[in-house]
Coordinates of C-alpha atoms and ligand atoms in Angstrom, one line a residue:
Chain A
M1 CA -39.5 -14.0 6.7
E2 CA -39.5 -14.5 2.9
Q3 CA -36.6 -16.7 1.9
K4 CA -36.9 -16.3 -1.8
N5 CA -34.8 -13.4 -3.2
N6 CA -34.7 -13.2 -6.9
G7 CA -33.5 -9.6 -6.9
G8 CA -36.3 -8.5 -9.2
K9 CA -35.0 -10.7 -12.0
T10 CA -37.5 -12.7 -14.0
K11 CA -38.0 -15.8 -11.9
Y12 CA -36.2 -18.9 -13.0
M13 CA -38.5 -21.8 -13.1
G14 CA -36.3 -24.9 -13.6
P15 CA -34.5 -26.9 -10.9
D16 CA -32.2 -25.0 -8.5
I17 CA -29.2 -27.3 -8.7
V18 CA -28.3 -29.5 -11.6
F19 CA -25.2 -31.8 -11.8
E20 CA -24.5 -33.3 -15.2
N21 CA -21.9 -36.0 -15.3
V22 CA -19.7 -34.0 -12.9
T23 CA -16.3 -35.5 -12.3
K24 CA -13.8 -34.0 -9.8
E25 CA -10.2 -35.3 -9.9
Y26 CA -7.8 -33.6 -7.6
D27 CA -4.2 -32.8 -8.6
N28 CA -3.0 -35.8 -6.6
G29 CA -5.1 -38.1 -8.8
V30 CA -7.8 -38.8 -6.2
K31 CA -11.2 -39.0 -8.0
A32 CA -13.6 -37.5 -5.4
L33 CA -16.6 -37.5 -7.7
D34 CA -17.1 -39.7 -10.7
S35 CA -19.7 -38.7 -13.2
V36 CA -22.2 -37.5 -10.7
S37 CA -25.7 -36.4 -12.0
F38 CA -28.7 -35.3 -10.1
S39 CA -31.0 -32.3 -9.8
I40 CA -32.7 -30.5 -6.9
N41 CA -35.8 -28.5 -7.4
S42 CA -36.4 -25.1 -6.1
G43 CA -37.8 -25.3 -2.6
E44 CA -36.6 -28.8 -2.1
F45 CA -35.0 -30.3 1.0
A46 CA -32.3 -32.9 0.3
F47 CA -29.7 -34.8 2.3
L48 CA -26.4 -35.7 0.7
M49 CA -25.2 -38.9 2.3
G50 CA -22.2 -41.2 1.9
H51 CA -19.4 -42.6 3.9
S52 CA -16.3 -40.6 4.8
G53 CA -14.4 -39.8 1.6
S54 CA -17.3 -40.3 -0.7
G55 CA -17.0 -36.8 -2.0
K56 CA -19.7 -34.8 0.0
S57 CA -17.5 -31.9 0.9
S58 CA -16.0 -31.9 -2.6
L59 CA -19.5 -31.6 -4.1
I60 CA -20.2 -28.6 -1.8
K61 CA -16.9 -27.0 -2.7
L62 CA -17.9 -27.3 -6.4
L63 CA -21.2 -25.6 -5.6
M64 CA -19.5 -22.8 -3.8
L65 CA -17.0 -22.3 -6.6
E66 CA -14.1 -23.1 -4.3
E67 CA -13.2 -25.9 -6.7
R68 CA -13.9 -26.4 -10.4
P69 CA -15.0 -29.7 -11.8
T70 CA -12.6 -31.7 -14.0
S71 CA -15.5 -32.4 -16.4
G72 CA -19.3 -32.1 -16.5
N73 CA -21.7 -29.2 -15.9
I74 CA -23.1 -27.7 -12.7
I75 CA -26.1 -25.4 -13.2
V76 CA -27.4 -23.3 -10.3
Q77 CA -30.6 -21.4 -10.8
G78 CA -30.2 -21.6 -14.5
T79 CA -26.6 -20.4 -14.6
N80 CA -23.7 -22.7 -15.6
L81 CA -21.1 -22.3 -12.9
A82 CA -18.4 -22.5 -15.6
D83 CA -19.5 -19.1 -16.7
I84 CA -19.0 -17.5 -13.3
K85 CA -15.6 -16.0 -13.0
G86 CA -13.6 -13.3 -11.2
A87 CA -15.6 -10.7 -9.4
N88 CA -18.8 -12.7 -10.1
V89 CA -17.7 -15.4 -7.8
P90 CA -18.4 -13.5 -4.6
R91 CA -21.6 -12.1 -6.0
F92 CA -22.7 -15.7 -6.7
R93 CA -21.8 -16.8 -3.2
R94 CA -24.1 -14.1 -1.7
N95 CA -27.0 -16.0 -3.1
I96 CA -26.2 -19.1 -1.2
G97 CA -26.2 -19.4 2.6
V98 CA -23.5 -21.8 3.8
V99 CA -23.1 -23.6 7.1
F100 CA -20.1 -25.7 8.2
Q101 CA -19.4 -28.4 10.8
D102 CA -17.0 -26.0 12.6
F103 CA -19.4 -23.0 12.6
R104 CA -16.8 -20.6 11.2
L105 CA -17.7 -17.6 13.3
I106 CA -15.3 -14.8 13.8
Q107 CA -14.2 -15.1 17.4
S108 CA -13.4 -11.5 17.9
K109 CA -16.9 -10.3 16.9
T110 CA -20.1 -10.6 18.9
V111 CA -23.1 -12.6 17.7
Y112 CA -24.7 -9.5 16.3
E113 CA -21.5 -8.4 14.5
N114 CA -21.0 -11.9 13.0
I115 CA -24.4 -11.8 11.5
A116 CA -24.3 -8.1 10.5
F117 CA -21.0 -8.7 8.8
A118 CA -22.7 -10.7 6.0
M119 CA -24.9 -7.7 5.3
E120 CA -22.1 -5.1 5.6
I121 CA -20.2 -6.8 2.7
I122 CA -23.1 -6.1 0.4
G123 CA -23.4 -2.5 1.7
S124 CA -26.8 -2.8 3.4
D125 CA -27.6 0.3 5.6
R126 CA -27.5 0.1 9.3
A127 CA -31.3 0.2 9.9
T128 CA -31.9 -2.7 7.5
I129 CA -29.0 -4.6 9.1
N130 CA -30.4 -4.2 12.6
K131 CA -33.8 -5.2 11.5
Q132 CA -32.7 -8.3 9.5
V133 CA -30.2 -9.4 12.2
D134 CA -33.1 -9.3 14.8
I135 CA -35.3 -11.3 12.5
A136 CA -32.6 -13.9 11.9
L137 CA -31.8 -14.1 15.7
E138 CA -35.5 -14.5 16.4
L139 CA -35.7 -17.4 13.9
V140 CA -32.8 -19.3 15.5
G141 CA -34.0 -18.4 19.0
L142 CA -30.9 -16.5 20.2
K143 CA -32.0 -12.9 20.5
H144 CA -30.9 -12.9 24.1
K145 CA -27.3 -13.7 23.2
K146 CA -27.0 -10.9 20.6
H147 CA -24.0 -9.3 22.3
E148 CA -22.2 -12.4 23.4
K149 CA -18.9 -13.5 21.8
P150 CA -19.0 -17.0 20.1
N151 CA -16.7 -18.5 22.7
C152 CA -19.4 -17.9 25.4
L153 CA -21.9 -20.0 23.5
S154 CA -22.5 -23.7 23.3
G155 CA -21.8 -25.6 20.1
G156 CA -25.5 -25.8 19.3
E157 CA -25.8 -22.1 19.9
Q158 CA -22.8 -21.3 17.7
Q159 CA -24.2 -23.3 14.9
R160 CA -27.5 -21.5 15.2
V161 CA -25.6 -18.2 14.9
A162 CA -23.9 -19.5 11.8
I163 CA -27.4 -20.4 10.4
A164 CA -28.6 -16.9 11.2
R165 CA -25.7 -15.5 9.3
A166 CA -26.4 -17.8 6.4
V167 CA -30.1 -16.7 6.1
V168 CA -29.7 -13.0 7.0
N169 CA -29.4 -11.9 3.4
L170 CA -32.4 -14.0 2.4
P171 CA -30.6 -16.4 0.0
G172 CA -32.6 -18.7 -2.2
M173 CA -30.5 -21.6 -1.1
I174 CA -28.9 -23.0 2.0
I175 CA -26.0 -25.5 1.8
A176 CA -24.7 -27.2 4.9
D177 CA -21.6 -29.5 5.2
E178 CA -22.1 -31.8 8.3
P179 CA -23.8 -29.0 10.3
T180 CA -24.3 -31.4 13.2
G181 CA -20.9 -33.1 13.1
N182 CA -19.7 -31.4 16.2
L183 CA -23.0 -31.5 18.1
D184 CA -24.7 -33.9 20.5
P185 CA -27.9 -35.7 19.3
D186 CA -30.3 -33.3 20.9
N187 CA -28.7 -30.3 19.4
S188 CA -28.3 -32.1 16.1
V189 CA -32.1 -32.7 15.9
E190 CA -32.7 -29.0 16.8
I191 CA -30.4 -27.8 14.1
M192 CA -32.0 -30.1 11.5
Q193 CA -35.4 -28.9 12.5
L194 CA -34.3 -25.3 12.2
L195 CA -33.0 -26.0 8.7
K196 CA -36.3 -27.7 7.8
K197 CA -38.1 -24.6 9.1
I198 CA -36.0 -22.4 6.8
N199 CA -36.9 -24.8 3.9
D200 CA -40.6 -24.4 4.8
M201 CA -40.2 -20.7 4.3
G202 CA -39.2 -21.4 0.7
A203 CA -35.4 -21.9 0.6
T204 CA -33.9 -24.8 -1.2
V205 CA -31.8 -26.8 1.4
L206 CA -29.0 -29.3 0.8
I207 CA -27.4 -30.9 3.8
A208 CA -24.3 -33.2 3.7
T209 CA -24.4 -35.6 6.6
H210 CA -23.9 -39.1 7.7
E211 CA -26.3 -39.1 10.7
D212 CA -28.6 -41.9 9.6
T213 CA -31.1 -41.6 12.5
I214 CA -31.8 -37.9 12.0
V215 CA -32.1 -38.5 8.2
K216 CA -34.6 -41.3 8.8
N217 CA -36.6 -39.3 11.3
L218 CA -37.0 -36.3 9.0
S219 CA -37.9 -38.6 6.0
Q220 CA -36.7 -36.2 3.3
R221 CA -35.1 -36.9 0.0
V222 CA -31.6 -38.5 0.2
I223 CA -28.9 -38.3 -2.4
Q224 CA -26.5 -41.2 -1.7
L225 CA -23.0 -40.5 -2.8
D226 CA -20.3 -43.0 -3.4
H227 CA -17.9 -41.1 -5.7
G228 CA -20.6 -41.4 -8.2
V229 CA -24.3 -41.1 -7.2
R230 CA -25.4 -44.5 -6.3
Q231 CA -29.0 -44.0 -5.4
I232 CA -31.4 -41.1 -5.4
G233 CA -34.0 -41.8 -2.8
Q234 CA -37.3 -39.9 -2.7
E235 CA -38.9 -39.5 0.7
Chain B
M1 CA -24.4 3.8 -5.4
M2 CA -25.5 4.2 -1.7
R3 CA -24.5 0.6 -1.2
F4 CA -21.1 1.2 -2.7
I5 CA -20.5 4.2 -0.4
R6 CA -21.6 2.2 2.6
T7 CA -19.2 -0.7 1.8
V8 CA -16.4 1.9 1.4
Y9 CA -17.4 3.1 4.9
Y10 CA -17.3 -0.4 6.3
V11 CA -13.9 -1.0 4.7
L12 CA -12.5 2.2 6.1
K13 CA -13.8 1.4 9.6
Q14 CA -12.3 -2.1 9.4
G15 CA -8.9 -0.6 8.2
L16 CA -8.7 1.9 11.1
K17 CA -9.6 -0.8 13.6
S18 CA -6.8 -2.9 12.2
I19 CA -4.3 0.0 12.5
C20 CA -5.3 0.4 16.2
K21 CA -4.8 -3.3 16.9
N22 CA -1.4 -3.3 15.2
L23 CA -0.2 0.0 16.5
F24 CA 3.3 -1.2 17.3
M25 CA 4.2 -2.7 14.0
V26 CA 2.4 0.1 12.1
S27 CA 4.5 2.6 14.1
A28 CA 7.7 0.7 13.1
S29 CA 6.7 0.9 9.5
V30 CA 5.9 4.6 9.8
V31 CA 9.3 5.2 11.3
V32 CA 11.1 3.5 8.4
V33 CA 9.0 5.4 5.8
F34 CA 9.8 8.6 7.7
A35 CA 13.5 7.9 7.8
T36 CA 13.6 7.0 4.1
L37 CA 11.9 10.1 3.0
L38 CA 13.8 12.3 5.4
M39 CA 17.1 11.0 4.2
M40 CA 16.1 11.3 0.6
G41 CA 15.0 14.9 1.1
G42 CA 18.0 15.7 3.3
L43 CA 20.5 14.5 0.6
W44 CA 18.5 16.3 -2.0
A45 CA 18.6 19.6 0.0
I46 CA 22.4 19.2 0.4
S47 CA 22.9 18.6 -3.3
E48 CA 20.7 21.5 -4.3
N49 CA 22.7 23.7 -2.0
I50 CA 26.0 22.6 -3.4
Q51 CA 24.6 23.1 -6.9
F52 CA 23.7 26.6 -5.9
V53 CA 27.1 27.3 -4.5
V54 CA 28.7 26.0 -7.7
E55 CA 26.6 28.3 -9.7
Q56 CA 27.7 31.2 -7.6
Y57 CA 31.3 30.3 -8.1
K58 CA 30.8 29.9 -11.8
E59 CA 29.7 33.5 -12.1
R60 CA 33.1 34.5 -10.6
P61 CA 36.3 34.9 -12.6
D62 CA 38.1 31.6 -13.0
I63 CA 41.6 33.2 -13.0
R64 CA 42.9 36.3 -11.2
I65 CA 46.2 37.6 -12.6
N66 CA 48.0 40.2 -10.4
L67 CA 50.6 42.3 -12.1
H68 CA 53.8 43.7 -10.6
S69 CA 53.2 47.0 -8.9
Y70 CA 55.6 48.8 -11.3
I71 CA 53.4 47.9 -14.4
E72 CA 51.5 50.9 -15.4
Q73 CA 48.1 51.3 -17.0
E74 CA 49.3 51.6 -20.6
E75 CA 51.4 48.4 -20.5
A76 CA 48.5 46.6 -18.8
E77 CA 46.1 47.6 -21.6
E78 CA 48.4 46.1 -24.1
L79 CA 48.6 42.8 -22.2
K80 CA 44.8 42.8 -21.9
A81 CA 44.5 43.0 -25.6
V82 CA 46.9 40.0 -25.9
L83 CA 44.9 38.0 -23.4
E84 CA 41.6 38.7 -25.2
K85 CA 43.0 37.2 -28.4
D86 CA 43.7 33.9 -26.6
G87 CA 41.1 31.4 -27.7
R88 CA 40.6 30.0 -24.2
V89 CA 39.7 33.4 -22.8
K90 CA 36.0 34.4 -22.7
S91 CA 36.4 37.8 -21.1
V92 CA 38.9 40.0 -19.3
V93 CA 38.2 42.7 -16.8
L94 CA 41.0 45.1 -15.9
I95 CA 41.1 46.3 -12.4
T96 CA 43.1 49.5 -11.9
K97 CA 45.5 50.3 -9.1
E98 CA 43.0 52.6 -7.5
E99 CA 40.2 50.0 -7.6
T100 CA 42.5 47.4 -6.2
R101 CA 43.5 49.7 -3.3
N102 CA 39.9 50.5 -2.5
N103 CA 38.9 46.9 -2.6
I104 CA 41.6 45.8 -0.2
I105 CA 41.0 48.7 2.2
N106 CA 37.2 48.0 2.1
F107 CA 37.7 44.3 2.7
L108 CA 40.2 44.5 5.5
D109 CA 39.1 47.7 7.1
G110 CA 35.4 47.8 6.5
D111 CA 34.6 49.9 9.6
G112 CA 37.1 52.6 8.6
A113 CA 39.4 52.2 11.5
G114 CA 42.1 53.7 9.3
I115 CA 44.7 51.0 9.7
F116 CA 46.1 51.8 6.2
E117 CA 46.5 55.5 6.9
G118 CA 49.9 56.6 5.6
H119 CA 50.4 53.4 3.6
E120 CA 48.2 54.4 0.7
E121 CA 51.1 54.4 -1.7
S122 CA 52.4 51.0 -0.7
P123 CA 53.1 48.6 -3.6
A124 CA 51.2 46.0 -1.7
L125 CA 48.0 48.0 -2.3
N126 CA 48.8 49.4 -5.7
Y127 CA 48.9 46.9 -8.6
I128 CA 46.8 46.2 -11.6
S129 CA 44.8 42.9 -11.9
F130 CA 42.9 41.0 -14.5
D131 CA 39.7 39.0 -13.8
I132 CA 39.5 36.4 -16.5
M133 CA 36.6 34.1 -17.3
L134 CA 37.7 31.1 -19.3
E135 CA 35.7 29.2 -21.9
A136 CA 34.0 26.1 -20.7
Y137 CA 36.2 23.0 -20.3
T138 CA 39.5 25.0 -20.3
D139 CA 42.4 23.6 -18.3
G140 CA 42.7 26.3 -15.7
A141 CA 45.9 24.9 -14.3
A142 CA 47.7 25.0 -17.6
F143 CA 46.5 28.5 -18.3
K144 CA 47.7 29.6 -14.9
A145 CA 51.2 28.1 -15.6
E146 CA 51.5 29.9 -18.9
A147 CA 50.4 33.2 -17.3
E148 CA 52.9 32.9 -14.5
K149 CA 55.7 32.9 -17.1
L150 CA 54.8 36.4 -18.4
V151 CA 57.3 39.0 -17.1
S152 CA 54.8 41.5 -16.0
V153 CA 52.9 39.0 -13.9
D154 CA 53.5 38.8 -10.2
N155 CA 51.1 36.0 -9.3
V156 CA 48.1 34.0 -10.6
R157 CA 45.2 32.5 -8.7
D158 CA 43.1 29.7 -10.3
T159 CA 39.7 28.9 -8.7
S160 CA 38.4 26.8 -11.6
G161 CA 39.8 23.7 -9.9
F162 CA 37.8 24.2 -6.8
I163 CA 34.6 24.3 -8.8
S164 CA 35.3 21.1 -10.6
K165 CA 36.1 19.4 -7.3
L166 CA 32.8 20.6 -5.9
E167 CA 31.1 19.3 -9.0
V168 CA 32.6 15.9 -8.4
V169 CA 31.4 15.9 -4.9
L170 CA 28.0 16.9 -6.1
F171 CA 28.0 14.1 -8.6
W172 CA 28.7 11.5 -5.9
I173 CA 26.2 12.9 -3.5
R174 CA 23.6 12.6 -6.2
I175 CA 24.6 9.0 -6.9
G176 CA 24.5 8.3 -3.2
T177 CA 21.1 9.8 -2.9
V178 CA 19.7 7.5 -5.6
A179 CA 21.4 4.4 -4.1
A180 CA 20.4 5.2 -0.5
T181 CA 16.9 6.0 -1.6
V182 CA 16.5 2.7 -3.5
A183 CA 17.9 0.7 -0.6
M184 CA 15.7 2.5 2.0
A185 CA 12.6 2.2 -0.3
V186 CA 13.2 -1.5 -0.5
L187 CA 13.5 -1.7 3.2
S188 CA 10.3 0.2 3.7
V189 CA 8.4 -2.0 1.3
L190 CA 9.7 -5.1 3.1
L191 CA 8.8 -3.8 6.5
I192 CA 5.3 -2.7 5.5
F193 CA 4.9 -6.0 3.7
N194 CA 5.8 -7.9 6.8
T195 CA 3.5 -5.8 9.0
V196 CA 0.6 -6.4 6.7
K197 CA 1.5 -10.1 6.4
L198 CA 1.2 -10.4 10.2
T199 CA -2.2 -8.9 10.1
V200 CA -3.2 -11.1 7.2
F201 CA -1.9 -14.1 9.1
A202 CA -3.8 -13.2 12.2
R203 CA -7.0 -12.8 10.3
K204 CA -6.5 -15.7 7.9
R205 CA -9.6 -17.5 9.2
E206 CA -11.7 -14.3 9.1
I207 CA -10.6 -13.8 5.5
E208 CA -11.6 -17.3 4.7
I209 CA -15.0 -16.8 6.2
M210 CA -15.4 -13.5 4.4
K211 CA -14.8 -15.3 1.1
Y212 CA -17.4 -17.9 1.9
I213 CA -20.1 -15.4 2.6
G214 CA -19.4 -13.6 -0.6
A215 CA -17.1 -10.6 0.3
S216 CA -15.5 -9.2 -2.9
D217 CA -11.8 -9.1 -3.3
W218 CA -11.5 -5.4 -2.8
Y219 CA -13.7 -5.6 0.3
I220 CA -11.2 -8.1 1.8
C221 CA -8.1 -6.2 0.6
G222 CA -9.4 -2.8 1.5
P223 CA -8.5 -2.7 5.2
F224 CA -5.0 -3.9 4.5
V225 CA -4.5 -1.3 1.8
I226 CA -5.8 1.3 4.1
E227 CA -3.2 0.2 6.7
G228 CA -0.5 0.7 4.0
V229 CA -1.8 4.1 2.9
F230 CA -2.0 5.2 6.5
T231 CA 1.6 4.2 7.1
G232 CA 2.9 6.0 4.0
L233 CA 0.8 9.1 4.6
V234 CA 1.9 9.5 8.3
G235 CA 5.5 8.8 7.4
A236 CA 5.4 11.4 4.6
L237 CA 3.8 14.1 6.7
L238 CA 6.3 13.5 9.6
A239 CA 9.2 13.5 7.2
Y240 CA 8.1 16.7 5.5
F241 CA 7.8 18.7 8.6
M242 CA 11.0 17.3 10.1
L243 CA 12.9 18.1 6.9
G244 CA 11.5 21.7 6.8
G245 CA 12.5 22.2 10.5
I246 CA 16.0 20.9 10.0
C247 CA 16.6 22.8 6.8
N248 CA 15.3 26.1 8.2
G249 CA 17.3 25.6 11.4
L250 CA 20.6 24.9 9.5
Y251 CA 20.0 27.7 7.1
K252 CA 19.5 30.1 9.9
T253 CA 22.6 28.9 11.8
L254 CA 24.9 28.9 8.8
T255 CA 23.8 32.2 7.4
Q256 CA 23.9 34.0 10.8
S257 CA 27.2 32.5 11.9
N258 CA 29.2 34.1 9.1
F259 CA 30.8 30.7 8.7
L260 CA 30.4 30.9 4.9
G261 CA 31.4 34.6 4.7
D262 CA 29.4 37.2 2.9
T263 CA 30.3 36.0 -0.5
I264 CA 28.3 32.7 -0.5
S265 CA 24.6 32.3 0.1
L266 CA 22.5 29.2 0.6
L267 CA 19.0 28.1 -0.3
A268 CA 16.3 28.3 2.3
F269 CA 13.8 25.4 2.6
K270 CA 11.1 27.4 0.8
D271 CA 13.5 27.7 -2.2
I272 CA 14.0 23.9 -2.4
D273 CA 10.5 23.0 -1.6
V274 CA 9.1 22.3 -5.0
N275 CA 5.8 20.5 -4.2
F276 CA 7.8 18.4 -1.7
L277 CA 4.8 17.6 0.4
L278 CA 3.0 16.2 -2.7
W279 CA 5.9 14.1 -3.8
Y280 CA 6.4 12.8 -0.3
I281 CA 2.8 11.8 0.1
L282 CA 2.8 10.2 -3.4
A283 CA 6.0 8.2 -2.6
G284 CA 4.8 7.2 0.9
V285 CA 1.4 6.1 -0.2
A286 CA 2.7 4.3 -3.2
T287 CA 5.1 2.4 -1.0
G288 CA 2.4 1.5 1.4
V289 CA -0.1 0.4 -1.3
I290 CA 2.5 -1.7 -3.2
A291 CA 3.7 -3.4 0.0
S292 CA 0.3 -4.2 1.3
L293 CA -1.1 -5.4 -2.0
W294 CA 1.9 -7.6 -2.3
A295 CA 1.4 -9.0 1.2
I296 CA -2.3 -9.9 0.6
R297 CA -1.8 -11.3 -2.9
K298 CA 0.7 -13.7 -1.5
H299 CA -1.3 -14.8 1.5
V300 CA -4.9 -14.5 0.6
N301 CA -4.7 -15.6 -3.0
V302 CA -7.7 -13.5 -3.9
Ligands
ATP1 N1 -7.9 -30.7 -1.8 C1 -7.8 -32.0 -2.0 N2 -6.8 -32.5 -2.6 C2 -6.7 -33.8 -2.8 N3 -7.6 -34.7 -2.5 C3 -8.7 -34.3 -1.8 C4 -8.8 -32.9 -1.6 N4 -10.0 -32.7 -0.9 C5 -10.5 -34.0 -0.8 N5 -9.7 -34.9 -1.3 C6 -10.0 -36.4 -1.4 O1 -11.2 -36.5 -2.1 C7 -11.9 -37.6 -1.5 C8 -13.3 -37.0 -1.1 O2 -13.1 -36.1 -0.1 P1 -14.3 -35.3 0.6 O3 -13.8 -34.4 1.6 O4 -15.1 -34.7 -0.5 O5 -15.2 -36.5 1.3 P2 -16.4 -36.3 2.3 O6 -17.5 -37.2 1.8 O7 -16.7 -35.0 2.6 O8 -15.8 -37.1 3.6 P3 -16.1 -36.8 5.1 O9 -17.4 -37.5 5.4 O10 -15.0 -37.5 5.8 O11 -16.1 -35.3 5.3 C9 -11.1 -38.1 -0.4 O12 -10.5 -39.3 -0.8 C10 -10.2 -37.0 -0.1 O13 -9.0 -37.5 0.4
MG2 MG1 -16.6 -33.7 4.3

């Protein structure tokens, strides 16, 4: 499965994600991010680490355009996010696969329907949907659970379904906020390895987590966050 | 383009599914839309009919003056000339003794049983009358009072008052129609709004997820709007056929029962039905769409 999808546009060669002095202050005065700067290259795998309240989720919300920065610039694949407005927000989000701690699957839909859903919203035809869903399920190793409902699956399995949904449209980038936060250590390792596998296929991957052991074992780049970026580790 | 058509198809499917899931509340909304439109149409049909009756009455003489039986044609012609010069009078028609007699006999003895045989010369059947049309806005009662003072006049009948009373009734029915329609329309919007709000609430998490994976606003709103359109459409269709049925039924009963006499006719449903179906559908669908968009705007904050 080819993870890079540049939609026929001329390929952008610079870094995938750039934060330039990004500050996020919420309405209640809490400064979640204070002048954060870093960049992530295309095809890179990076962990976003920091203690609770250090602003990891805030950073991801900014990337998903759920929140807007108080100041500073965020550039994703060459586009300044400040320029993306209105109907272009959902279009932008389709280019990023996102995974959450609480899986966020639709309980009333089967595994297949949950994944297919992400393709229906962009108007893919049924044959393509079936093919892609099968490939995604194969990738996460859940083909045999295709017609189960999420509540019949274990946490690890549910998270793998969420990952399948995140990759089914072949986005260039996967972002995960504490994807292993609700999982036991074995499952956590499996999920991280799965995300690494997707990265190996070409997708840029950014994972917010505070699981030191897994991070150490995978020995990938770490962006340490403490309201501002404190340290940018490389392997 | 194909992608667009396919997303429309997915949205439609989602909307229909949501209707099936919510059948009870959707039915309640349909009933309210139906009741609103039926009441609106019913009141409208009533006022159209009253208007029609008023117009029929307006074509009739406002004042009927009956002269004493001993007044002969020549004297009556002179009086007619005097009446015609009166500024309030639009037209005067003289009805001769013979015509009066024939009219009365025809009216009371239509099947020719001969109940008046031998009484043809009775003064009760032989008098001259004037049918007078007054100019608009003339005080019929005052004119009647004046006419009654004339020596040759036996009695005067004034029907102009009846029409103005009918017109007052008509006016209030029309006001009532507007007021009741506004009230019921507000009720419909509120009910559909609440129904859709319930659906939105039940699917809040799903909507959140849809937003994360990049569903556009119209893709998210579409199913709810379809729910509203469906409610309005079904309500409108039901109301239309119900109204047609009731109107035709009443028309048949009233015209056949002779309740109104031969002199007054009513409008059948097909005479009132000026694109009713179209207006009903427009009103119903507009109500549904407004209510559901309002419900989503408030709760999804798209
Ligand atoms: N919507 C909000 N309004 C106000 N303050 C907020 C909001 N979201 C987050 N915060 C505050 O911003 C700070 C950073 O929160 P954030 O959720 O980004 O941290 P985090 O690194 O993800 O923490 P955790 O590891 O616990 O998930 C916290 O102090 C939090 O209370
Ligand atoms: Mg967090």
